[in-house]
Tab-separated table of C-alpha atoms in Angstrom:
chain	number	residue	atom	x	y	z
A	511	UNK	CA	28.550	-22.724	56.658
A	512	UNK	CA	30.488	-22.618	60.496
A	513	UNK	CA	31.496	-26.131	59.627
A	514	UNK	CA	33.470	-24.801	56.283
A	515	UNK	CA	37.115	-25.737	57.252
A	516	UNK	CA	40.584	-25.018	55.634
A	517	UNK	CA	44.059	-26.478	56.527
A	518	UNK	CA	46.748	-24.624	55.017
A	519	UNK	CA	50.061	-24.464	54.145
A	520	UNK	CA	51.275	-22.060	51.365
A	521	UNK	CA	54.091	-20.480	49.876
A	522	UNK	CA	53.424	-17.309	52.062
A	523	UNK	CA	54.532	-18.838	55.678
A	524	UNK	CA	56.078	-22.040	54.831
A	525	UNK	CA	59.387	-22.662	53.254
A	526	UNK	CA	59.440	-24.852	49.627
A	527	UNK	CA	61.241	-27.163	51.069
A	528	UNK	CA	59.205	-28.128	54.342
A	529	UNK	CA	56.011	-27.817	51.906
A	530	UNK	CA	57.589	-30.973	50.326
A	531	UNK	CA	57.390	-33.289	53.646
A	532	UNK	CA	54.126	-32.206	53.486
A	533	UNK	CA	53.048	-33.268	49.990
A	534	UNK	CA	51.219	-36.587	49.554
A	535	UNK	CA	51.861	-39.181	46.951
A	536	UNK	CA	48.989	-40.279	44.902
A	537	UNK	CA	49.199	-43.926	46.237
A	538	UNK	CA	48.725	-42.943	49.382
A	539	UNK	CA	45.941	-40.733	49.314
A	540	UNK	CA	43.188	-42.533	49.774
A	541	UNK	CA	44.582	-44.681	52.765
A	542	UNK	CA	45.745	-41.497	54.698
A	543	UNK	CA	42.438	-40.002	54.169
A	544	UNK	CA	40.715	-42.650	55.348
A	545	UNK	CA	42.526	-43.290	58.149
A	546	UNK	CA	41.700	-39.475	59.235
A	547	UNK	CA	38.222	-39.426	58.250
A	548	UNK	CA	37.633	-42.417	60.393
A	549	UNK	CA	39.821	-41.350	63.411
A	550	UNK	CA	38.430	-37.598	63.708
A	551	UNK	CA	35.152	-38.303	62.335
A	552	UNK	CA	34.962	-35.917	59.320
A	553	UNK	CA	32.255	-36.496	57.197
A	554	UNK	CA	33.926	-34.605	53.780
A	555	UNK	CA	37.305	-33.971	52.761
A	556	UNK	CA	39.457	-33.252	49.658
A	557	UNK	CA	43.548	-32.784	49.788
A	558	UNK	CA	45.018	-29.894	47.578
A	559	UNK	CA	48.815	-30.250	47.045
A	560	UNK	CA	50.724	-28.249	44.194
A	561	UNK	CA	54.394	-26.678	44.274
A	562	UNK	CA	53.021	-23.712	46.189
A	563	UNK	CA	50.579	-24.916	48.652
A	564	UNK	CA	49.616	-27.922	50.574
A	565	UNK	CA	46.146	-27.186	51.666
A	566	UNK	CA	43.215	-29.770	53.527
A	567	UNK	CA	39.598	-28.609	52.662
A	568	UNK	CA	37.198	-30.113	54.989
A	569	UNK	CA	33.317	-29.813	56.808
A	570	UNK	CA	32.950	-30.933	60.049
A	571	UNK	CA	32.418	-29.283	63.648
A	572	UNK	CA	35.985	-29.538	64.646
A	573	UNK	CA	37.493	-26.201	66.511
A	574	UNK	CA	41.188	-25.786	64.404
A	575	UNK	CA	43.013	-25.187	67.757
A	576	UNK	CA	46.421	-26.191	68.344
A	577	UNK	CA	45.440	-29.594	69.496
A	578	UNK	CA	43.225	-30.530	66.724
A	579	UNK	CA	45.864	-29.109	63.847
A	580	UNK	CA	48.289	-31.600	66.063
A	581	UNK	CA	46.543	-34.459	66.199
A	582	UNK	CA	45.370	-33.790	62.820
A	583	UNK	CA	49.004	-33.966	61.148
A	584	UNK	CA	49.497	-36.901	63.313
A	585	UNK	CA	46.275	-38.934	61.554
A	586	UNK	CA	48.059	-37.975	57.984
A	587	UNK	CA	51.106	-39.788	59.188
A	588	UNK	CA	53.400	-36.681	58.583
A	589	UNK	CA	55.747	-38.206	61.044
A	590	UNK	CA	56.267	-34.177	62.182
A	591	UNK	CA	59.119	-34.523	65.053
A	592	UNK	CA	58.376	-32.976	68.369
A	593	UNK	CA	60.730	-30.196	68.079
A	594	UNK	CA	59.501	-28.756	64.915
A	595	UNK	CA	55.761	-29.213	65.253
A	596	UNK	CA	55.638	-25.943	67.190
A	597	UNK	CA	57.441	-24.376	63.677
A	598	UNK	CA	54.966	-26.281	61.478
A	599	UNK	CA	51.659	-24.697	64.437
A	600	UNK	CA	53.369	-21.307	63.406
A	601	UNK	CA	53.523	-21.482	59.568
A	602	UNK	CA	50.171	-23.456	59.712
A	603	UNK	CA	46.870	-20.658	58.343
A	604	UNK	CA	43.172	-21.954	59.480
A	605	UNK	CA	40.407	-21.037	57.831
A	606	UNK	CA	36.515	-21.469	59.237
A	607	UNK	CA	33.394	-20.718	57.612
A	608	UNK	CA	32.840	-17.678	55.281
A	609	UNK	CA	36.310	-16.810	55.790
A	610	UNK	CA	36.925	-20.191	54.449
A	611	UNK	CA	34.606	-19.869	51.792
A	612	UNK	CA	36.173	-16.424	50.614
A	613	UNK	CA	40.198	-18.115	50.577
A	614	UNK	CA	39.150	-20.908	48.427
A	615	UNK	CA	37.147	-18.770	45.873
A	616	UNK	CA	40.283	-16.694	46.229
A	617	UNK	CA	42.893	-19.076	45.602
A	618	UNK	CA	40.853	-20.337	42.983
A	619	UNK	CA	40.752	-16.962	41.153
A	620	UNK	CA	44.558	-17.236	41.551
A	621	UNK	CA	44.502	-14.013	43.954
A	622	UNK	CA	46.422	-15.486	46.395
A	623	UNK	CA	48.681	-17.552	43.718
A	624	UNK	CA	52.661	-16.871	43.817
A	625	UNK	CA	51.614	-15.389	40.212
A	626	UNK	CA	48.502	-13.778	40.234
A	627	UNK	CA	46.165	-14.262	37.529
A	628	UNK	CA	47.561	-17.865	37.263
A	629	UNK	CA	44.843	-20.288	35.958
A	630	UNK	CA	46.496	-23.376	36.422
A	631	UNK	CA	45.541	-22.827	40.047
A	632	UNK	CA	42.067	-23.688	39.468
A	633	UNK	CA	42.340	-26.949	37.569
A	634	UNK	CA	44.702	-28.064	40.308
A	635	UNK	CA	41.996	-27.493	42.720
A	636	UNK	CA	39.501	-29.139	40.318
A	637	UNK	CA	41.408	-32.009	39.710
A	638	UNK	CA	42.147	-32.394	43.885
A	639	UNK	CA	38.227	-32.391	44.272
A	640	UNK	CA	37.392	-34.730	41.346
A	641	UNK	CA	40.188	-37.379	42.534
A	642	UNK	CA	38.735	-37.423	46.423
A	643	UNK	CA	35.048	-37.240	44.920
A	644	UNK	CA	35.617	-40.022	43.281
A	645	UNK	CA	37.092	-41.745	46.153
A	646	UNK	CA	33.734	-41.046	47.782
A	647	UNK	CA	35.317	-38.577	50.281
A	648	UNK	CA	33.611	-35.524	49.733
A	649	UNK	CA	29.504	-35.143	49.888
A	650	UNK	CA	26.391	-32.827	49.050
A	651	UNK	CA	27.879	-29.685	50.889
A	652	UNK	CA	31.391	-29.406	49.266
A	653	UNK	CA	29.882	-30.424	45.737
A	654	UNK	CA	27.683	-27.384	46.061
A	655	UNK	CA	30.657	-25.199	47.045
A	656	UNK	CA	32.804	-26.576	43.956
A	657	UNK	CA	29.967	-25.805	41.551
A	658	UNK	CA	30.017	-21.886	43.292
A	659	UNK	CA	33.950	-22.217	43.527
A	660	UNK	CA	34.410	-22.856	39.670
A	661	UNK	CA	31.659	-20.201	38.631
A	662	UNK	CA	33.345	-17.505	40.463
A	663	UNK	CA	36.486	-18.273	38.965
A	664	UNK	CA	35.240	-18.210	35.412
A	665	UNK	CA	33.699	-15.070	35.771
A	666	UNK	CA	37.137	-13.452	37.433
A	667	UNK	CA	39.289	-14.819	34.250
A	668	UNK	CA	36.562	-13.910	32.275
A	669	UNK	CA	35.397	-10.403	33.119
A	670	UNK	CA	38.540	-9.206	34.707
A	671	UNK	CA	42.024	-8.475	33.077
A	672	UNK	CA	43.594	-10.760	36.068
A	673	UNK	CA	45.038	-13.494	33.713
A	674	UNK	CA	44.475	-11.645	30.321
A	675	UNK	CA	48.479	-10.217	30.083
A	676	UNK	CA	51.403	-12.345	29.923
A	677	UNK	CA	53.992	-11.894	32.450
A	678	UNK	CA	56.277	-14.683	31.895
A	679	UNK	CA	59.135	-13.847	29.628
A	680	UNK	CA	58.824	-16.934	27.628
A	681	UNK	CA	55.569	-16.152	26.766
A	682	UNK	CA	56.174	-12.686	26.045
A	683	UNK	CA	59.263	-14.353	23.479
A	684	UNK	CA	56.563	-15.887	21.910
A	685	UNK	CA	53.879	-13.197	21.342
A	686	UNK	CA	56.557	-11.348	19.848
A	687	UNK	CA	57.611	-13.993	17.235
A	688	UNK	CA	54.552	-14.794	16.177
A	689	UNK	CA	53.984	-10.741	15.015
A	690	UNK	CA	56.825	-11.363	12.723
A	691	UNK	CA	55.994	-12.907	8.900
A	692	UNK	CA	57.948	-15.547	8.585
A	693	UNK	CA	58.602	-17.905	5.535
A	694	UNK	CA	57.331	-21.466	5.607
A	695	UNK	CA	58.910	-23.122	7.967
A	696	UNK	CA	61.709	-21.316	9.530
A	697	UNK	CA	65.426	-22.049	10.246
A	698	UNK	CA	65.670	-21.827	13.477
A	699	UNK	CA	68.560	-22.181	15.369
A	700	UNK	CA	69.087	-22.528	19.402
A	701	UNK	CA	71.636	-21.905	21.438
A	702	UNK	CA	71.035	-23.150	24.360
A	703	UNK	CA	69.185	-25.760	26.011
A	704	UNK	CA	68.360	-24.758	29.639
A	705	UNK	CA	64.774	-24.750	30.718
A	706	UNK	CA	64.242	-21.449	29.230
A	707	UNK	CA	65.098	-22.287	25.474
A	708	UNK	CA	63.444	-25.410	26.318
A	709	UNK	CA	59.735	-23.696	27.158
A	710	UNK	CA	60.301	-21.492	24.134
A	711	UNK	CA	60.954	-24.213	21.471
A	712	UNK	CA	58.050	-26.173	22.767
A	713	UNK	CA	55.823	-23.175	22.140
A	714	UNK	CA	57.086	-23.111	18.878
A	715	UNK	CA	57.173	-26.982	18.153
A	716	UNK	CA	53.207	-26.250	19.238
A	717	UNK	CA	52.673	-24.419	16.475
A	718	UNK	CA	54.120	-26.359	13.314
A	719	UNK	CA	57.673	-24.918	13.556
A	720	UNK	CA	59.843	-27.939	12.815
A	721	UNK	CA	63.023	-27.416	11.386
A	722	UNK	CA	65.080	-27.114	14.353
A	723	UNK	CA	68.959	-27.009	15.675
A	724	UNK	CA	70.012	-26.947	19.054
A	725	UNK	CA	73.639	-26.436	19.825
A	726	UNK	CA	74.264	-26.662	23.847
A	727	UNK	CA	78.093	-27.576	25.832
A	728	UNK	CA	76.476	-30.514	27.365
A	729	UNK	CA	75.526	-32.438	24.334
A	730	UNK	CA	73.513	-34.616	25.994
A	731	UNK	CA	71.093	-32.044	27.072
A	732	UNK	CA	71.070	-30.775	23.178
A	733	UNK	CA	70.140	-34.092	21.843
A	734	UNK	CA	67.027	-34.478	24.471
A	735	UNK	CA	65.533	-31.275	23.063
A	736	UNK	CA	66.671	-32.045	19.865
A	737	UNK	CA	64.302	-35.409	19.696
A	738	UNK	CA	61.503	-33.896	21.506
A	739	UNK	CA	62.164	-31.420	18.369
A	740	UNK	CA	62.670	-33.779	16.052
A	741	UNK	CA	66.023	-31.733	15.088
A	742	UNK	CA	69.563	-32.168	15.301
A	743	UNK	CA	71.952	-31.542	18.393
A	744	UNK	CA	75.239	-30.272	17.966
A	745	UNK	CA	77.996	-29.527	20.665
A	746	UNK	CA	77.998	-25.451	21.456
A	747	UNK	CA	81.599	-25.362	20.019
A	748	UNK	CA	80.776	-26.557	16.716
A	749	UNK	CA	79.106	-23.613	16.287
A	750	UNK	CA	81.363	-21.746	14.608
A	751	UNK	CA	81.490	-24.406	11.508
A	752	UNK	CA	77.542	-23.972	11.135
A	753	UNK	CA	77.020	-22.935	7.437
A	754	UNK	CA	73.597	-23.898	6.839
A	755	UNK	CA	71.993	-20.061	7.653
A	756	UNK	CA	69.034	-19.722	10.195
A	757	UNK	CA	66.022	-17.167	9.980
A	758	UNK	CA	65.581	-17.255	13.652
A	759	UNK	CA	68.246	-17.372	16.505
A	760	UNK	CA	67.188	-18.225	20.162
A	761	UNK	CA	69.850	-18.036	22.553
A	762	UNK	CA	69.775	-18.408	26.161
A	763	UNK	CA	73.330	-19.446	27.658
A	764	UNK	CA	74.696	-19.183	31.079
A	765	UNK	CA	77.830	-17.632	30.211
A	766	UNK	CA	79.349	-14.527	31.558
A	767	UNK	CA	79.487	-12.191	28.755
A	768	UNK	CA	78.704	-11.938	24.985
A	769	UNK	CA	79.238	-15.192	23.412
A	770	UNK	CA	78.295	-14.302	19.429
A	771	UNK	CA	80.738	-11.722	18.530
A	772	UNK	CA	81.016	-9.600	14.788
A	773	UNK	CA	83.260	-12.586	13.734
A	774	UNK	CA	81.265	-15.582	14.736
A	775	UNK	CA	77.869	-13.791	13.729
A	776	UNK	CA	79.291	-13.137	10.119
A	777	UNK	CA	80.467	-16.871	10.124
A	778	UNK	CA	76.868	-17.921	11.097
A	779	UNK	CA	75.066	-15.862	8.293
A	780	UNK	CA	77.390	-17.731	5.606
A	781	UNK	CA	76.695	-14.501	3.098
A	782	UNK	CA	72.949	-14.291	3.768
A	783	UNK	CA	72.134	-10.461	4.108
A	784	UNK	CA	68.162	-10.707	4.689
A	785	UNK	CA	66.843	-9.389	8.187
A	786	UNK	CA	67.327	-12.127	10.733
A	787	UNK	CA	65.176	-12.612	14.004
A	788	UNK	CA	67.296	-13.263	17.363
A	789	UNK	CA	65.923	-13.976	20.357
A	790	UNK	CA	68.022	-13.569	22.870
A	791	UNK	CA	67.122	-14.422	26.843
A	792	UNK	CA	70.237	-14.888	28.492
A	793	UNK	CA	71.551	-12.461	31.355
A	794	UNK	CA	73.577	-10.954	30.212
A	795	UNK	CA	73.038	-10.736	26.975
A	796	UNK	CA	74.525	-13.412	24.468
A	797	UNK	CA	74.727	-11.263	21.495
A	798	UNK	CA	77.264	-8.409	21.236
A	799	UNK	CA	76.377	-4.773	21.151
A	800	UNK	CA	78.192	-4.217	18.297
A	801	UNK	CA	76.414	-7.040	16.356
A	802	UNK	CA	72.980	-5.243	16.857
A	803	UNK	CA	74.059	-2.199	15.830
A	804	UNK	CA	76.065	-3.660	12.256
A	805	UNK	CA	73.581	-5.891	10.769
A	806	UNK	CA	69.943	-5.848	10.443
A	807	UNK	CA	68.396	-7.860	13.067
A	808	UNK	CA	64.890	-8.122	14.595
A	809	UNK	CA	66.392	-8.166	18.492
A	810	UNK	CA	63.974	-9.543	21.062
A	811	UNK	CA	66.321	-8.884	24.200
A	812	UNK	CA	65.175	-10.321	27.766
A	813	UNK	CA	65.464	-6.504	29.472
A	814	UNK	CA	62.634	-5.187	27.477
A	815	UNK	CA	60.573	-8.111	27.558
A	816	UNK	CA	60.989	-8.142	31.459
A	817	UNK	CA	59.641	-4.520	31.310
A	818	UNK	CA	56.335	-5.487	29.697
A	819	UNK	CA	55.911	-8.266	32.103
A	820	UNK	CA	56.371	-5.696	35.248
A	821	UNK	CA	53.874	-3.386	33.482
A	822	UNK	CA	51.332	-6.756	33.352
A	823	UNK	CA	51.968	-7.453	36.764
A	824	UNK	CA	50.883	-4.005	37.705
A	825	UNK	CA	47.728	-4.245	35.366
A	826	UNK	CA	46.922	-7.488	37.287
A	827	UNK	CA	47.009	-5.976	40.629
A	828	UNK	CA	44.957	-3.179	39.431
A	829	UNK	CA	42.316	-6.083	38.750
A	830	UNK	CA	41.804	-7.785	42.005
A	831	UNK	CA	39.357	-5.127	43.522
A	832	UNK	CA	37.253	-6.300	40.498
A	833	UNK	CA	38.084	-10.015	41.378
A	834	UNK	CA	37.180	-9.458	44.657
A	835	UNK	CA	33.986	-7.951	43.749
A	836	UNK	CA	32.971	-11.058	41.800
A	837	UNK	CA	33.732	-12.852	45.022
A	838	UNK	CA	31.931	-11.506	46.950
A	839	UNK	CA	28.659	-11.135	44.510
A	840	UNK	CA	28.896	-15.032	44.414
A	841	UNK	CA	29.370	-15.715	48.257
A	842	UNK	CA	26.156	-13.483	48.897
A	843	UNK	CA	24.757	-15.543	46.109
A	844	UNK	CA	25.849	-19.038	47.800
A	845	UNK	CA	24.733	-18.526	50.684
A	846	UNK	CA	20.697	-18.897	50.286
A	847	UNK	CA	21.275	-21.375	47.762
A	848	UNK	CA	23.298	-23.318	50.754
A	849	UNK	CA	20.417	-22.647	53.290
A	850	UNK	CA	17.475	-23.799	50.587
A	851	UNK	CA	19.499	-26.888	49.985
A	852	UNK	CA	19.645	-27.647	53.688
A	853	UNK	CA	15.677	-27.467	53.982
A	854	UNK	CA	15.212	-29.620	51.175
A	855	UNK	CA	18.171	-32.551	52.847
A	856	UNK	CA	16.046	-31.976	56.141
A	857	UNK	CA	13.018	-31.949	54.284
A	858	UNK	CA	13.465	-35.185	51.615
A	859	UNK	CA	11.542	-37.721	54.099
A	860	UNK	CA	8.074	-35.660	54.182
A	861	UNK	CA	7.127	-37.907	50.336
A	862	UNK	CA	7.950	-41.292	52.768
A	863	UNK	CA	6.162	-40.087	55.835
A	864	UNK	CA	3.028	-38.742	54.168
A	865	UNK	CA	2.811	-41.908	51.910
A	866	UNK	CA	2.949	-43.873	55.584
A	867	UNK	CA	0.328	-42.260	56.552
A	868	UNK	CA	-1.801	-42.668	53.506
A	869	UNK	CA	-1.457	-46.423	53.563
A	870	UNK	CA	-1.961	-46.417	57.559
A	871	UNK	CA	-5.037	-44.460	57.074
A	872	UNK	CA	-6.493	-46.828	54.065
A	873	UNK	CA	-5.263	-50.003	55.707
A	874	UNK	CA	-5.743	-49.592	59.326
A	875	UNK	CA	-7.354	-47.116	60.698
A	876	UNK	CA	-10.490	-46.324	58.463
A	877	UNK	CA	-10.067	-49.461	56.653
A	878	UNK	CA	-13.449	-50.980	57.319
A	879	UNK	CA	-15.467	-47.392	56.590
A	880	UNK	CA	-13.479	-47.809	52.603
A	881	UNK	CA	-14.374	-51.452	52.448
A	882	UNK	CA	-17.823	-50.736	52.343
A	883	UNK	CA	-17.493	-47.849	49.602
A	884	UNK	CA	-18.816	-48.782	46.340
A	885	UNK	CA	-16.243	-48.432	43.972
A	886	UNK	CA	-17.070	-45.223	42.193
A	887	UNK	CA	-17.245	-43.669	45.978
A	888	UNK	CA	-13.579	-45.613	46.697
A	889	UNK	CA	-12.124	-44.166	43.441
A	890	UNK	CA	-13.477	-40.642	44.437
A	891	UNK	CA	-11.977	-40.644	47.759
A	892	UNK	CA	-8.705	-41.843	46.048
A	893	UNK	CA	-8.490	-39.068	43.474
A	894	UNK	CA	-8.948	-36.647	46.785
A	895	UNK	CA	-6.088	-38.327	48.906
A	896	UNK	CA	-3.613	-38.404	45.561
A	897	UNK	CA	-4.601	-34.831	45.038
A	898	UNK	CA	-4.111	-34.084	48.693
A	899	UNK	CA	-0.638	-35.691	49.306
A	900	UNK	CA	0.625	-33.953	46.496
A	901	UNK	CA	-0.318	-31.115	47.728
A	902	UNK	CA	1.238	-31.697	51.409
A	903	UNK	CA	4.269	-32.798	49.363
A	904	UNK	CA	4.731	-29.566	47.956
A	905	UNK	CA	3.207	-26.876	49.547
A	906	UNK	CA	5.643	-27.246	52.976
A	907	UNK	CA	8.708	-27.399	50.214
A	908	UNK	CA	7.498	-24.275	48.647
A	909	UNK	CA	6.872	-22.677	51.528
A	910	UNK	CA	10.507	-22.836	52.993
A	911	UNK	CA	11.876	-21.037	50.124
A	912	UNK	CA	10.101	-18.335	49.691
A	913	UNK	CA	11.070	-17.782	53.539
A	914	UNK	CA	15.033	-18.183	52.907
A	915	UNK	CA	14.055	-16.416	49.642
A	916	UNK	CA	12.971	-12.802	52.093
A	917	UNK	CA	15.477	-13.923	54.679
A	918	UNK	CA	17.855	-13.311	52.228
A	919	UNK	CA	16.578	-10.459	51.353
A	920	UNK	CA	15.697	-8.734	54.740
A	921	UNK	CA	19.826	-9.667	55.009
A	922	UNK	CA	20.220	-8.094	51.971
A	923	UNK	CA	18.886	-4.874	52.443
C-alpha cells in the first residue's frame, strides 16, 4: 500500500487558469505517459484531468519530494518555466499510501468536489482509469483499488443523502415545473438565451416539451437554441408584437431592472385570463412587482429557489461524517483483500514448480525404480502423486489466508 501515490492539483490551491497549462489533450496522452513511465520507471499510472482538478494516480517506490514532483512535471513536458515552478511546488498536494487511498475514495464520493455530492466526479475518474487501462498503463494493484474505489462510492450516493438534494438552481427550476399539471404540450415561451435558460430548456426538451419560442437581443444566440429546440427565434424586441399566448414563461436576461412591465405583460397574454407559470431566473428579477401581484401567476423567482439550494448544501454537509464512515469501513475492508492478493501474485508459480518436480522425479531421478512397476503398481503410484500435488497446490494457498484472515483480525481488534 506505501507505494499508493497521488499527484495533485485541484481547485483548492491552484488557480483555474494555471490548472489549464496543466490539462492534457487526449492525443497526447498516451505518448506523455509513456515517455514518463519509461523515464522514472513507474510500473502503473492513470491521468485524471476535469475543470477542477488535474490529478496523476500512480504505484511505484518513488519519495514525492521536491525533486521528484520536478523532474516529474518535466517528463510530462509541462514546459513549467523556472521562475514559476517554485509556485506550481507550492500549490502542488502529494498523497502516499493510505492517505492516498482515503483522497481518491474521497474525491470519488465527491467529498472533496467544488460541489459536494457531485456524481459526475466519479465517472470522470472512471472514465480516466478505463482510457489508461486500456492503454495498458495501469496493472493488478490499481485495478483492485478501482473495483474498492467505485464500491465505496456507490454505497456513499446510495446510503447517504450526499447527492440526493438538488442544489443547482436550474435543477431546482425544474423540480418545480414538473409539480405543476400542465396541458399537453405547453406554450412555452423564453426570454432569454444565456446558459441558464439554455440548461433549463434542455431539461425540458428532455422530457417531450416541444413547442418552444425563444426571444433573445442577439438573435443569433436565439436561433441556436431555437434549433437545438426545434422552435422559433425571435429578436427580444419583437416581443412586444407576440400574440400567440404562452402557458409557461422562462426568463433569464441580463438587464438591469424589470424588463416585463403591467403593459407589456397584458400585451403578451393577448386576453387569455387562465393562471400562467413564469419562471423567472434573472438577477434582478425580470418580471415587475406589480405584475405578480395583478394577475394570477405561478412565480418561480431565483431568490427562493437559491434558498432551498443553501438549505441542500447544508443537508449535504451534514452527510459527510456518514460518507466518511463508508470510507473508512471499505479501506479496513481493502486492505486484507490487498495483502491476500499479494500472496497469491507471490504465490502463482508453486502449480509450475511442483509440476517440475513431479516430472523430474518420474523422469530422472527414480525413473528406473517406475520403469520396472507393472502397470497397475505405475497407475497406483500416479493416482498418489496427482492426489499429492494437488494437495501441495492448495494447502500452502489456503494456509496464507487464513493467516492474513487473523492478521486482520488481531489488527482489528
Amino acid at each position: 500500500m506505501k507505494n499508493l501515490k497521488v499527484i495533485a492539483f485541484t481547485h483548492k490551491h491552484v488557480d483555474i487558469k494555471d490548472l489549464g497549462n496543466l490539462v492534457i489533450c487526449n492525443e497526447e496522452l498516451d505518448s506523455r505517459l509513456i515517455n514518463l513511465k519509461n523515464s522514472l520507471d513507474i510500473p502503473e499510472i492513470f491521468y485524471i484531468g476535469t475543470c477542477n482538478r488535474v490529478e496523476f494516480v500512480f504505484y511505484g517506490s518513488h519519495e514525492l519530494n521536491d525533486d521528484f514532483v520536478v523532474e516529474f512535471l518535466d517528463k510530462m513536458n509541462f514546459c513549467v518555466p523556472a521562475e514559476r515552478m517554485q509556485c506550481y511546488l507550492g500549490q502542488v498536494n502529494r498523497y502516499e499510501g493510505l492517505d492516498a487511498l482515503n483522497h481518491l475514495f474521497r474525491t470519488s464520493c465527491s467529498l472533496e468536489s467544488l460541489v459536494v455530492g457531485e456524481k459526475e466526479i466519479l465517472a470522470q475518474i472512471r472514465r480516466a482509469y478505463d482510457r489508461c487501462r486500456a492503454a495498458g498503463f495501469t496493472g493488478d494493484f490499481l485495478r483492485l483499488m478501482m473495483d474498492r474505489l467505485v464500491k465505496t462510492a456507490k454505497e456513499v450516493y446510495t446510503f447517504t443523502n450526499i447527492s440526493r438534494n438538488p442544489i443547482s438552481v436550474v435543477s431546482l427550476a425544474y423540480r418545480k415545473l414538473r409539480e405543476v399539471k400542465f396541458t399537453e404540450n405547453p406554450r412555452i415561451l423564453v426570454i432569454g438565451s444565456g446558459e441558464t435558460n439554455q440548461n433549463l430548456a434542455k431539461y425540458l426538451k428532455k422530457h417531450k416539451y416541444s413547442n418552444f419560442t425563444i426571444f433573445n437581443r442577439t438573435v443569433a444566440n436565439a436561433e441556436v437554441l431555437a434549433d437545438e429546440l426545434q422552435g422559433k427565434a425571435f429578436p427580444l424586441s419583437e416581443l412586444k408584437n407576440y400574440k400567440k399566448g404562452f402557458d409557461v414563461m422562462i426568463t433569464c436576461t441580463g438587464a438591469p431592472e424589470a424588463i416585463i412591465n403591467e403593459e407589456l405583460y397584458a400585451s403578451l397574454l393577448n386576453g387569455e385570463e387562465d393562471r400562467k407559470v413564469i419562471v423567472d431566473l434573472a438577477v434582478p428579477n425580470d418580471i415587475d412587482a406589480a405584475v405578480i401581484a395583478k394577475y394570477p401567476i405561478q412565480y418561480i423567482e431565483v431568490s427562493s429557489l437559491q434558498q432551498i439550494a443553501e438549505k441542500n448544501i447544508q443537508e449535504r454537509y451534514a452527510e459527510l461524517e456518514n460518507a466518511e464512515k463508508i470510507i473508512a469501513q471499505n479501506i479496513k475492508e481493502f486492505l486484507p483483500i490487498l495483502k491476500q492478493r499479494r500472496v497469491e501474485v507471490a504465490m502463482k508459480q508453486v502449480p509450475e514448480k511442483i509440476k517440475e518436480i513431479r516430472s523430474m522425479a518420474m523422469t530422472e531421478v527414480f525413473a528406473n525404480e517406475v520403469e520396472q512397476l507393472d502397470p497397475q503398481a505405475r497407475e497406483i503410484l500416479n493416482k498418489v502423486i496427482n492426489y499429492m500435488e494437488k494437495k501441495y497446490i492448495k494447502v500452502p494457498m489456503l494456509m496464507a489466508k487464513e493467516i492474513l484472515v487473523k492478521s486482520a483480525e488481531s489488527e482489528s481488534n
